[in-house]
Amino acid sequence: MTTTNYSVYSIPIYFLMNFAPHVYSVALITNRNPARYNNVNPKASSNLDSFRKRATAATYSRWERARAAHSNGYESLPLLVAAVVLGNMAKLDAGTMNWAFGAFLVLRAAYIVAYIKIETQHALERGGTPTPFVGEKRCWDGGNEDDNACDPGGEK
């Protein structure tokens, strides 16, 4: 059975998905009035001081986490691109590629939400930290008997 390989679409989806925290952070800090946002020099210290003064501590903290989630996503974009390109160059099974990158996008979306929403170290200790490791756990456990996604040789 031939499956269409959609893995290449994960790149623009990932790009847009990581732009969402930026849009959220701007809406958060400007009270949904983007005209109040200085897009000429958004990282200027005067802007940061202005944001800190007009926002509550909780809002400012959430804004910082949204900005960090945005930056963190783009820092890992080259790794995603390399994985997609190399997986396609190696002619990995389309079903495996679709599953792997689909799962990655779902887990990354959960990670972004957790990155922004989790406010205390105590919340992390209760279970926020395993989110990035869910995908790897499947390989550590050996996957299941019916697939070979974790076997680099493709054989059991």
PDB file of C-alpha atoms in Angstrom, residues 7-94:
ATOM      1  CA  SER A   7       6.377  15.008   6.271  1.00  0.00           C
ATOM      2  CA  VAL A   8       7.597  18.039   4.289  1.00  0.00           C
ATOM      3  CA  TYR A   9       4.455  19.909   5.350  1.00  0.00           C
ATOM      4  CA  SER A  10       5.585  19.628   8.962  1.00  0.00           C
ATOM      5  CA  ILE A  11       8.168  22.360   8.299  1.00  0.00           C
ATOM      6  CA  PRO A  12       5.750  25.237   7.507  1.00  0.00           C
ATOM      7  CA  ILE A  13       3.281  23.923  10.083  1.00  0.00           C
ATOM      8  CA  TYR A  14       6.029  23.981  12.717  1.00  0.00           C
ATOM      9  CA  PHE A  15       7.083  27.472  11.636  1.00  0.00           C
ATOM     10  CA  LEU A  16       3.545  28.824  12.006  1.00  0.00           C
ATOM     11  CA  MET A  17       2.955  26.892  15.215  1.00  0.00           C
ATOM     12  CA  ASN A  18       5.974  28.617  16.763  1.00  0.00           C
ATOM     13  CA  PHE A  19       4.798  32.011  15.567  1.00  0.00           C
ATOM     14  CA  ALA A  20       1.617  31.633  17.649  1.00  0.00           C
ATOM     15  CA  PRO A  21       3.393  32.307  20.997  1.00  0.00           C
ATOM     16  CA  HIS A  22       4.707  35.588  19.552  1.00  0.00           C
ATOM     17  CA  VAL A  23       1.214  36.665  18.509  1.00  0.00           C
ATOM     18  CA  TYR A  24      -0.058  35.652  21.952  1.00  0.00           C
ATOM     19  CA  SER A  25       2.729  37.572  23.727  1.00  0.00           C
ATOM     20  CA  VAL A  26       2.028  40.761  21.755  1.00  0.00           C
ATOM     21  CA  ALA A  27      -1.707  40.477  22.455  1.00  0.00           C
ATOM     22  CA  LEU A  28      -0.988  39.818  26.129  1.00  0.00           C
ATOM     23  CA  ILE A  29       1.354  42.746  26.715  1.00  0.00           C
ATOM     24  CA  THR A  30      -0.660  45.266  24.674  1.00  0.00           C
ATOM     25  CA  ASN A  31      -4.071  44.267  26.037  1.00  0.00           C
ATOM     26  CA  ARG A  32      -4.990  43.180  22.507  1.00  0.00           C
ATOM     27  CA  ASN A  33      -4.138  46.596  21.076  1.00  0.00           C
ATOM     28  CA  PRO A  34      -1.137  45.956  18.760  1.00  0.00           C
ATOM     29  CA  ALA A  35      -0.745  49.699  18.100  1.00  0.00           C
ATOM     30  CA  ARG A  36       0.837  49.896  21.578  1.00  0.00           C
ATOM     31  CA  TYR A  37       3.651  47.534  20.496  1.00  0.00           C
ATOM     32  CA  ASN A  38       6.895  49.060  19.204  1.00  0.00           C
ATOM     33  CA  ASN A  39       7.766  46.805  16.307  1.00  0.00           C
ATOM     34  CA  VAL A  40      10.691  49.001  15.221  1.00  0.00           C
ATOM     35  CA  ASN A  41      12.852  47.864  18.139  1.00  0.00           C
ATOM     36  CA  PRO A  42      10.808  45.377  20.171  1.00  0.00           C
ATOM     37  CA  LYS A  43      13.746  44.145  22.269  1.00  0.00           C
ATOM     38  CA  ALA A  44      14.858  47.597  23.402  1.00  0.00           C
ATOM     39  CA  SER A  45      15.294  47.882  27.142  1.00  0.00           C
ATOM     40  CA  SER A  46      12.940  50.872  27.221  1.00  0.00           C
ATOM     41  CA  ASN A  47      10.178  48.673  25.798  1.00  0.00           C
ATOM     42  CA  LEU A  48      10.856  45.950  28.335  1.00  0.00           C
ATOM     43  CA  ASP A  49      10.716  48.484  31.173  1.00  0.00           C
ATOM     44  CA  SER A  50       7.486  49.895  29.775  1.00  0.00           C
ATOM     45  CA  PHE A  51       5.969  46.399  29.568  1.00  0.00           C
ATOM     46  CA  ARG A  52       7.052  45.609  33.115  1.00  0.00           C
ATOM     47  CA  LYS A  53       5.484  48.819  34.464  1.00  0.00           C
ATOM     48  CA  ARG A  54       2.102  48.485  32.786  1.00  0.00           C
ATOM     49  CA  ALA A  55       1.576  44.742  33.281  1.00  0.00           C
ATOM     50  CA  THR A  56       0.868  42.807  36.436  1.00  0.00           C
ATOM     51  CA  ALA A  57       3.638  40.494  37.616  1.00  0.00           C
ATOM     52  CA  ALA A  58       1.675  37.436  36.480  1.00  0.00           C
ATOM     53  CA  THR A  59       0.994  38.906  33.029  1.00  0.00           C
ATOM     54  CA  TYR A  60       4.606  39.972  32.575  1.00  0.00           C
ATOM     55  CA  SER A  61       5.801  36.517  33.613  1.00  0.00           C
ATOM     56  CA  ARG A  62       3.438  34.825  31.146  1.00  0.00           C
ATOM     57  CA  TRP A  63       4.594  37.267  28.449  1.00  0.00           C
ATOM     58  CA  GLU A  64       8.222  36.311  29.126  1.00  0.00           C
ATOM     59  CA  ARG A  65       7.377  32.597  28.903  1.00  0.00           C
ATOM     60  CA  ALA A  66       5.494  33.131  25.620  1.00  0.00           C
ATOM     61  CA  ARG A  67       8.497  34.982  24.178  1.00  0.00           C
ATOM     62  CA  ALA A  68      10.782  32.197  25.381  1.00  0.00           C
ATOM     63  CA  ALA A  69       8.524  29.530  23.830  1.00  0.00           C
ATOM     64  CA  HIS A  70       8.616  31.450  20.545  1.00  0.00           C
ATOM     65  CA  SER A  71      12.423  31.675  20.582  1.00  0.00           C
ATOM     66  CA  ASN A  72      12.852  28.082  21.719  1.00  0.00           C
ATOM     67  CA  GLY A  73      10.753  26.825  18.822  1.00  0.00           C
ATOM     68  CA  TYR A  74      12.770  28.652  16.213  1.00  0.00           C
ATOM     69  CA  GLU A  75      16.035  27.502  17.772  1.00  0.00           C
ATOM     70  CA  SER A  76      15.032  23.897  17.102  1.00  0.00           C
ATOM     71  CA  LEU A  77      13.634  24.533  13.601  1.00  0.00           C
ATOM     72  CA  PRO A  78      16.938  23.623  11.853  1.00  0.00           C
ATOM     73  CA  LEU A  79      16.891  20.213  13.554  1.00  0.00           C
ATOM     74  CA  LEU A  80      13.363  19.542  12.300  1.00  0.00           C
ATOM     75  CA  VAL A  81      14.304  20.599   8.763  1.00  0.00           C
ATOM     76  CA  ALA A  82      17.384  18.365   8.844  1.00  0.00           C
ATOM     77  CA  ALA A  83      15.356  15.404  10.126  1.00  0.00           C
ATOM     78  CA  VAL A  84      12.709  15.820   7.409  1.00  0.00           C
ATOM     79  CA  VAL A  85      15.271  16.235   4.634  1.00  0.00           C
ATOM     80  CA  LEU A  86      17.493  13.372   5.773  1.00  0.00           C
ATOM     81  CA  GLY A  87      14.536  11.059   6.371  1.00  0.00           C
ATOM     82  CA  ASN A  88      13.291  11.715   2.861  1.00  0.00           C
ATOM     83  CA  MET A  89      16.776  11.350   1.371  1.00  0.00           C
ATOM     84  CA  ALA A  90      17.094   7.989   3.129  1.00  0.00           C
ATOM     85  CA  LYS A  91      13.723   7.040   1.597  1.00  0.00           C
ATOM     86  CA  LEU A  92      12.207   6.106   4.937  1.00  0.00           C
ATOM     87  CA  ASP A  93       8.716   4.678   4.740  1.00  0.00           C
ATOM     88  CA  ALA A  94       6.108   7.419   4.165  1.00  0.00           C
TER      89      ALA A  94
END
